[in-house]
């Protein structure tokens, strides 16, 4: 029986990383911020976020071998657990130090139904989130006040929790838009990231905000 997907056992050998890199059009190179940016951008632009198969009851699951077949061989899409696992394995193959973290969508009281990545470089930790759909397309420094401009949407990480190192990720359009159009100009709701207990590291808690800086309801 395969090992559980916990701790250091992620069955990354079930992924064909050269096929993944070829699929997204990335050449291997030394681990760097430039390569991390290129992989993250290429991943989200090539591999779609989809959950239709889940609603239809036909999704093959999030085990690495199933993710390999679904996203690489069948060229279909997946949701956060598929995307996060695949990109994490590829980044480790390329020489990056990666920590996988579970997260919450909405309030901190909800179940951990999301996953995101912490990637460590010489200049510190970077937040990567390839599997949330309408979210960041590249990494962000994992620190209070970090901002990323996504061509009309500004994402900002800010410390919102107490002693847990919890961060809020706010997304807002750069210019004011009519209320009836604001739904299409913002990220869909709020999602929270906090590391599972066995990882012993708290993770970001993104909270999406509107153009006026007010929290958006999920």
PDB file of C-alpha atoms in Angstrom:
ATOM      1  CA  UNK A   1       0.000   0.000   0.000  1.00  0.00           C
ATOM      2  CA  UNK A   2       1.407   3.468  -0.877  1.00  0.00           C
ATOM      3  CA  UNK A   3       2.510   5.682   1.973  1.00  0.00           C
ATOM      4  CA  UNK A   4       0.122   8.330   3.226  1.00  0.00           C
ATOM      5  CA  UNK A   5       0.532  11.880   1.919  1.00  0.00           C
ATOM      6  CA  UNK A   6       1.826  13.242   5.204  1.00  0.00           C
ATOM      7  CA  UNK A   7       5.127  14.466   6.545  1.00  0.00           C
ATOM      8  CA  UNK A   8       7.958  13.862   4.075  1.00  0.00           C
ATOM      9  CA  UNK A   9       6.071  11.195   2.086  1.00  0.00           C
ATOM     10  CA  UNK A  10       4.555  12.974  -0.926  1.00  0.00           C
ATOM     11  CA  UNK A  11       5.173  10.250  -3.563  1.00  0.00           C
ATOM     12  CA  UNK A  12       6.803  12.778  -5.874  1.00  0.00           C
ATOM     13  CA  UNK A  13       8.282   9.895  -7.862  1.00  0.00           C
ATOM     14  CA  UNK A  14       4.798   9.405  -9.352  1.00  0.00           C
ATOM     15  CA  UNK A  15       5.142  12.714 -11.206  1.00  0.00           C
ATOM     16  CA  UNK A  16       6.900  12.958 -14.563  1.00  0.00           C
ATOM     17  CA  UNK A  17       8.585  16.299 -13.943  1.00  0.00           C
ATOM     18  CA  UNK A  18      10.331  16.545 -17.359  1.00  0.00           C
ATOM     19  CA  UNK A  19       6.908  16.052 -18.999  1.00  0.00           C
ATOM     20  CA  UNK A  20       5.435  18.723 -16.716  1.00  0.00           C
ATOM     21  CA  UNK A  21       8.163  21.222 -17.565  1.00  0.00           C
ATOM     22  CA  UNK A  22       7.730  20.489 -21.260  1.00  0.00           C
ATOM     23  CA  UNK A  23       3.956  20.915 -20.885  1.00  0.00           C
ATOM     24  CA  UNK A  24       4.327  24.399 -19.398  1.00  0.00           C
ATOM     25  CA  UNK A  25       7.278  25.374 -21.587  1.00  0.00           C
ATOM     26  CA  UNK A  26       9.958  25.800 -18.920  1.00  0.00           C
ATOM     27  CA  UNK A  27      13.639  24.922 -19.256  1.00  0.00           C
ATOM     28  CA  UNK A  28      15.373  23.704 -16.065  1.00  0.00           C
ATOM     29  CA  UNK A  29      17.877  26.051 -14.459  1.00  0.00           C
ATOM     30  CA  UNK A  30      19.359  27.075 -11.121  1.00  0.00           C
ATOM     31  CA  UNK A  31      16.843  27.740  -8.349  1.00  0.00           C
ATOM     32  CA  UNK A  32      16.184  31.492  -8.349  1.00  0.00           C
ATOM     33  CA  UNK A  33      13.371  33.999  -8.009  1.00  0.00           C
ATOM     34  CA  UNK A  34      13.341  34.414 -11.786  1.00  0.00           C
ATOM     35  CA  UNK A  35      12.807  30.671 -12.296  1.00  0.00           C
ATOM     36  CA  UNK A  36      10.155  30.538  -9.544  1.00  0.00           C
ATOM     37  CA  UNK A  37       8.298  33.412 -11.216  1.00  0.00           C
ATOM     38  CA  UNK A  38       8.551  31.693 -14.615  1.00  0.00           C
ATOM     39  CA  UNK A  39       7.265  28.335 -13.303  1.00  0.00           C
ATOM     40  CA  UNK A  40       4.373  29.913 -11.376  1.00  0.00           C
ATOM     41  CA  UNK A  41       3.306  32.073 -14.330  1.00  0.00           C
ATOM     42  CA  UNK A  42       3.606  29.237 -16.838  1.00  0.00           C
ATOM     43  CA  UNK A  43       1.709  26.841 -14.574  1.00  0.00           C
ATOM     44  CA  UNK A  44      -1.353  29.024 -14.069  1.00  0.00           C
ATOM     45  CA  UNK A  45      -1.421  30.102 -17.715  1.00  0.00           C
ATOM     46  CA  UNK A  46      -1.183  26.510 -19.020  1.00  0.00           C
ATOM     47  CA  UNK A  47      -2.989  24.271 -16.530  1.00  0.00           C
ATOM     48  CA  UNK A  48      -6.576  25.344 -15.816  1.00  0.00           C
ATOM     49  CA  UNK A  49      -8.305  25.465 -12.450  1.00  0.00           C
ATOM     50  CA  UNK A  50     -11.447  23.325 -12.737  1.00  0.00           C
ATOM     51  CA  UNK A  51     -13.840  21.652 -10.317  1.00  0.00           C
ATOM     52  CA  UNK A  52     -16.571  20.492 -12.714  1.00  0.00           C
ATOM     53  CA  UNK A  53     -15.463  16.853 -12.484  1.00  0.00           C
ATOM     54  CA  UNK A  54     -15.811  17.062  -8.707  1.00  0.00           C
ATOM     55  CA  UNK A  55     -19.395  18.284  -9.025  1.00  0.00           C
ATOM     56  CA  UNK A  56     -20.118  15.506 -11.529  1.00  0.00           C
ATOM     57  CA  UNK A  57     -18.529  12.885  -9.302  1.00  0.00           C
ATOM     58  CA  UNK A  58     -15.980  11.912 -11.971  1.00  0.00           C
ATOM     59  CA  UNK A  59     -12.799  13.492 -10.570  1.00  0.00           C
ATOM     60  CA  UNK A  60     -10.031  10.870 -10.336  1.00  0.00           C
ATOM     61  CA  UNK A  61      -8.702  12.124  -6.998  1.00  0.00           C
ATOM     62  CA  UNK A  62      -5.631  13.990  -5.787  1.00  0.00           C
ATOM     63  CA  UNK A  63      -3.125  11.148  -5.458  1.00  0.00           C
ATOM     64  CA  UNK A  64       0.065  12.026  -7.358  1.00  0.00           C
ATOM     65  CA  UNK A  65      -0.369   9.334 -10.011  1.00  0.00           C
ATOM     66  CA  UNK A  66      -3.948  10.502 -10.651  1.00  0.00           C
ATOM     67  CA  UNK A  67      -2.819  14.140 -10.851  1.00  0.00           C
ATOM     68  CA  UNK A  68      -0.115  13.163 -13.350  1.00  0.00           C
ATOM     69  CA  UNK A  69      -2.687  11.452 -15.580  1.00  0.00           C
ATOM     70  CA  UNK A  70      -5.279  14.224 -15.248  1.00  0.00           C
ATOM     71  CA  UNK A  71      -3.167  17.353 -15.726  1.00  0.00           C
ATOM     72  CA  UNK A  72      -0.233  16.158 -17.815  1.00  0.00           C
ATOM     73  CA  UNK A  73      -1.305  13.111 -19.805  1.00  0.00           C
ATOM     74  CA  UNK A  74      -4.981  13.995 -20.350  1.00  0.00           C
ATOM     75  CA  UNK A  75      -4.279  17.774 -20.399  1.00  0.00           C
ATOM     76  CA  UNK A  76      -7.268  18.445 -18.173  1.00  0.00           C
ATOM     77  CA  UNK A  77      -7.606  20.769 -15.195  1.00  0.00           C
ATOM     78  CA  UNK A  78      -7.752  20.297 -11.465  1.00  0.00           C
ATOM     79  CA  UNK A  79      -8.220  22.092  -8.169  1.00  0.00           C
ATOM     80  CA  UNK A  80      -5.832  23.324  -5.512  1.00  0.00           C
ATOM     81  CA  UNK A  81      -4.598  19.988  -4.156  1.00  0.00           C
ATOM     82  CA  UNK A  82      -3.657  18.790  -7.645  1.00  0.00           C
ATOM     83  CA  UNK A  83      -1.971  22.036  -8.684  1.00  0.00           C
ATOM     84  CA  UNK A  84      -0.138  22.535  -5.405  1.00  0.00           C
ATOM     85  CA  UNK A  85       1.261  19.002  -5.297  1.00  0.00           C
ATOM     86  CA  UNK A  86       2.404  19.070  -8.901  1.00  0.00           C
ATOM     87  CA  UNK A  87       4.149  22.422  -8.746  1.00  0.00           C
ATOM     88  CA  UNK A  88       5.730  21.611  -5.382  1.00  0.00           C
ATOM     89  CA  UNK A  89       7.223  18.403  -6.770  1.00  0.00           C
ATOM     90  CA  UNK A  90       8.530  20.258  -9.823  1.00  0.00           C
ATOM     91  CA  UNK A  91      10.085  23.027  -7.725  1.00  0.00           C
ATOM     92  CA  UNK A  92      11.819  20.467  -5.508  1.00  0.00           C
ATOM     93  CA  UNK A  93      13.092  18.709  -8.636  1.00  0.00           C
ATOM     94  CA  UNK A  94      14.552  22.061  -9.725  1.00  0.00           C
ATOM     95  CA  UNK A  95      16.343  22.515  -6.405  1.00  0.00           C
ATOM     96  CA  UNK A  96      13.926  24.722  -4.453  1.00  0.00           C
ATOM     97  CA  UNK A  97      13.085  24.215  -0.771  1.00  0.00           C
ATOM     98  CA  UNK A  98       9.294  23.862  -0.601  1.00  0.00           C
ATOM     99  CA  UNK A  99       6.854  23.458   2.283  1.00  0.00           C
ATOM    100  CA  UNK A 100       3.264  22.453   1.528  1.00  0.00           C
ATOM    101  CA  UNK A 101       0.546  23.951   3.725  1.00  0.00           C
ATOM    102  CA  UNK A 102      -3.155  23.397   4.163  1.00  0.00           C
ATOM    103  CA  UNK A 103      -5.467  26.391   4.300  1.00  0.00           C
ATOM    104  CA  UNK A 104      -8.985  27.588   4.906  1.00  0.00           C
ATOM    105  CA  UNK A 105     -11.332  29.275   2.452  1.00  0.00           C
ATOM    106  CA  UNK A 106     -13.214  31.970   4.346  1.00  0.00           C
ATOM    107  CA  UNK A 107     -13.039  32.298   8.097  1.00  0.00           C
ATOM    108  CA  UNK A 108     -10.382  30.613  10.265  1.00  0.00           C
ATOM    109  CA  UNK A 109     -13.119  28.414  11.716  1.00  0.00           C
ATOM    110  CA  UNK A 110     -13.775  26.592   8.460  1.00  0.00           C
ATOM    111  CA  UNK A 111     -12.226  23.287   7.455  1.00  0.00           C
ATOM    112  CA  UNK A 112      -8.842  23.205   5.727  1.00  0.00           C
ATOM    113  CA  UNK A 113      -9.928  22.784   2.125  1.00  0.00           C
ATOM    114  CA  UNK A 114      -7.117  24.602   0.322  1.00  0.00           C
ATOM    115  CA  UNK A 115      -3.384  24.179  -0.165  1.00  0.00           C
ATOM    116  CA  UNK A 116      -0.621  26.653  -0.907  1.00  0.00           C
ATOM    117  CA  UNK A 117       3.171  26.639  -0.963  1.00  0.00           C
ATOM    118  CA  UNK A 118       6.002  28.305   0.892  1.00  0.00           C
ATOM    119  CA  UNK A 119       9.172  28.468  -1.212  1.00  0.00           C
ATOM    120  CA  UNK A 120      12.403  29.477   0.487  1.00  0.00           C
ATOM    121  CA  UNK A 121      15.107  31.424  -1.326  1.00  0.00           C
ATOM    122  CA  UNK A 122      18.253  33.111  -0.053  1.00  0.00           C
ATOM    123  CA  UNK A 123      16.311  36.337   0.521  1.00  0.00           C
ATOM    124  CA  UNK A 124      13.532  34.696   2.540  1.00  0.00           C
ATOM    125  CA  UNK A 125      10.202  32.919   2.106  1.00  0.00           C
ATOM    126  CA  UNK A 126       7.859  33.358  -0.861  1.00  0.00           C
ATOM    127  CA  UNK A 127       4.135  32.579  -1.035  1.00  0.00           C
ATOM    128  CA  UNK A 128       2.955  30.581  -4.067  1.00  0.00           C
ATOM    129  CA  UNK A 129      -0.701  29.760  -4.760  1.00  0.00           C
ATOM    130  CA  UNK A 130      -1.102  28.054  -8.166  1.00  0.00           C
ATOM    131  CA  UNK A 131      -4.452  26.422  -7.434  1.00  0.00           C
ATOM    132  CA  UNK A 132      -7.016  29.026  -6.373  1.00  0.00           C
ATOM    133  CA  UNK A 133      -8.293  30.125  -9.765  1.00  0.00           C
ATOM    134  CA  UNK A 134      -8.773  33.908  -9.807  1.00  0.00           C
ATOM    135  CA  UNK A 135      -5.724  34.643  -7.668  1.00  0.00           C
ATOM    136  CA  UNK A 136      -2.057  35.568  -7.970  1.00  0.00           C
ATOM    137  CA  UNK A 137      -0.206  34.416 -11.084  1.00  0.00           C
ATOM    138  CA  UNK A 138       3.217  34.616  -9.489  1.00  0.00           C
ATOM    139  CA  UNK A 139       4.902  34.404  -6.085  1.00  0.00           C
ATOM    140  CA  UNK A 140       4.788  37.060  -3.363  1.00  0.00           C
ATOM    141  CA  UNK A 141       7.252  37.694  -0.535  1.00  0.00           C
ATOM    142  CA  UNK A 142       5.782  36.096   2.570  1.00  0.00           C
ATOM    143  CA  UNK A 143       5.948  39.220   4.721  1.00  0.00           C
ATOM    144  CA  UNK A 144       3.679  41.919   6.063  1.00  0.00           C
ATOM    145  CA  UNK A 145       2.968  44.633   3.486  1.00  0.00           C
ATOM    146  CA  UNK A 146       4.085  42.702   0.392  1.00  0.00           C
ATOM    147  CA  UNK A 147       2.216  43.845  -2.744  1.00  0.00           C
ATOM    148  CA  UNK A 148       1.821  42.256  -6.177  1.00  0.00           C
ATOM    149  CA  UNK A 149       0.294  44.058  -9.159  1.00  0.00           C
ATOM    150  CA  UNK A 150      -1.572  41.681 -11.467  1.00  0.00           C
ATOM    151  CA  UNK A 151      -2.340  44.078 -14.307  1.00  0.00           C
ATOM    152  CA  UNK A 152      -5.323  45.807 -12.731  1.00  0.00           C
ATOM    153  CA  UNK A 153      -5.629  43.919  -9.444  1.00  0.00           C
ATOM    154  CA  UNK A 154      -3.438  44.647  -6.440  1.00  0.00           C
ATOM    155  CA  UNK A 155      -2.755  41.840  -3.982  1.00  0.00           C
ATOM    156  CA  UNK A 156      -1.392  42.759  -0.572  1.00  0.00           C
ATOM    157  CA  UNK A 157      -0.233  40.555   2.260  1.00  0.00           C
ATOM    158  CA  UNK A 158      -0.828  42.040   5.690  1.00  0.00           C
ATOM    159  CA  UNK A 159      -0.558  40.637   9.184  1.00  0.00           C
ATOM    160  CA  UNK A 160      -4.105  40.226  10.487  1.00  0.00           C
ATOM    161  CA  UNK A 161      -3.742  37.646  13.245  1.00  0.00           C
ATOM    162  CA  UNK A 162      -2.245  37.760  16.672  1.00  0.00           C
ATOM    163  CA  UNK A 163       0.785  35.726  17.538  1.00  0.00           C
ATOM    164  CA  UNK A 164       0.249  33.056  14.902  1.00  0.00           C
ATOM    165  CA  UNK A 165       1.921  34.804  12.004  1.00  0.00           C
ATOM    166  CA  UNK A 166      -1.406  34.875  10.153  1.00  0.00           C
ATOM    167  CA  UNK A 167      -1.503  37.061   7.043  1.00  0.00           C
ATOM    168  CA  UNK A 168      -4.355  38.536   5.013  1.00  0.00           C
ATOM    169  CA  UNK A 169      -4.150  38.605   1.215  1.00  0.00           C
ATOM    170  CA  UNK A 170      -6.314  41.437  -0.135  1.00  0.00           C
ATOM    171  CA  UNK A 171      -7.241  41.813  -3.803  1.00  0.00           C
ATOM    172  CA  UNK A 172      -8.697  45.020  -5.231  1.00  0.00           C
ATOM    173  CA  UNK A 173      -9.003  46.685  -8.652  1.00  0.00           C
ATOM    174  CA  UNK A 174      -6.605  49.560  -9.254  1.00  0.00           C
ATOM    175  CA  UNK A 175      -9.430  51.918 -10.270  1.00  0.00           C
ATOM    176  CA  UNK A 176     -12.927  52.332  -8.893  1.00  0.00           C
ATOM    177  CA  UNK A 177     -15.586  50.436 -10.776  1.00  0.00           C
ATOM    178  CA  UNK A 178     -19.400  50.491 -10.523  1.00  0.00           C
ATOM    179  CA  UNK A 179     -20.755  48.183  -7.858  1.00  0.00           C
ATOM    180  CA  UNK A 180     -22.540  46.058 -10.434  1.00  0.00           C
ATOM    181  CA  UNK A 181     -19.198  45.361 -12.154  1.00  0.00           C
ATOM    182  CA  UNK A 182     -17.106  44.878  -9.033  1.00  0.00           C
ATOM    183  CA  UNK A 183     -17.897  41.173  -8.879  1.00  0.00           C
ATOM    184  CA  UNK A 184     -15.902  40.604 -12.073  1.00  0.00           C
ATOM    185  CA  UNK A 185     -12.993  42.761 -10.936  1.00  0.00           C
ATOM    186  CA  UNK A 186     -12.121  41.051  -7.701  1.00  0.00           C
ATOM    187  CA  UNK A 187     -11.036  37.698  -6.430  1.00  0.00           C
ATOM    188  CA  UNK A 188     -13.961  35.431  -5.478  1.00  0.00           C
ATOM    189  CA  UNK A 189     -14.407  35.680  -1.743  1.00  0.00           C
ATOM    190  CA  UNK A 190     -11.868  35.070   0.983  1.00  0.00           C
ATOM    191  CA  UNK A 191      -9.523  32.193   1.504  1.00  0.00           C
ATOM    192  CA  UNK A 192      -7.403  31.383   4.505  1.00  0.00           C
ATOM    193  CA  UNK A 193      -4.117  29.548   4.625  1.00  0.00           C
ATOM    194  CA  UNK A 194      -2.797  28.041   7.820  1.00  0.00           C
ATOM    195  CA  UNK A 195      -0.336  25.206   8.102  1.00  0.00           C
ATOM    196  CA  UNK A 196      -1.448  21.830   9.410  1.00  0.00           C
ATOM    197  CA  UNK A 197      -0.441  21.069  12.970  1.00  0.00           C
ATOM    198  CA  UNK A 198       2.280  18.570  12.040  1.00  0.00           C
ATOM    199  CA  UNK A 199       4.087  21.214   9.955  1.00  0.00           C
ATOM    200  CA  UNK A 200       4.457  23.449  13.032  1.00  0.00           C
ATOM    201  CA  UNK A 201       4.391  26.610  10.919  1.00  0.00           C
ATOM    202  CA  UNK A 202       1.443  28.998  10.647  1.00  0.00           C
ATOM    203  CA  UNK A 203       0.506  30.014   7.115  1.00  0.00           C
ATOM    204  CA  UNK A 204      -0.971  33.092   5.512  1.00  0.00           C
ATOM    205  CA  UNK A 205      -4.632  33.883   5.886  1.00  0.00           C
ATOM    206  CA  UNK A 206      -5.599  35.805   2.731  1.00  0.00           C
ATOM    207  CA  UNK A 207      -8.597  38.103   3.075  1.00  0.00           C
ATOM    208  CA  UNK A 208      -9.780  39.666  -0.173  1.00  0.00           C
ATOM    209  CA  UNK A 209     -10.703  43.348  -0.005  1.00  0.00           C
ATOM    210  CA  UNK A 210     -12.552  45.698  -2.364  1.00  0.00           C
ATOM    211  CA  UNK A 211     -11.293  48.916  -3.976  1.00  0.00           C
ATOM    212  CA  UNK A 212     -11.975  50.845  -0.750  1.00  0.00           C
ATOM    213  CA  UNK A 213      -9.975  48.374   1.319  1.00  0.00           C
ATOM    214  CA  UNK A 214     -13.022  46.789   2.958  1.00  0.00           C
ATOM    215  CA  UNK A 215     -13.150  42.995   3.438  1.00  0.00           C
ATOM    216  CA  UNK A 216     -15.245  41.164   0.890  1.00  0.00           C
ATOM    217  CA  UNK A 217     -17.743  38.518   1.887  1.00  0.00           C
ATOM    218  CA  UNK A 218     -17.141  35.035   0.493  1.00  0.00           C
TER     219      UNK A 218
END
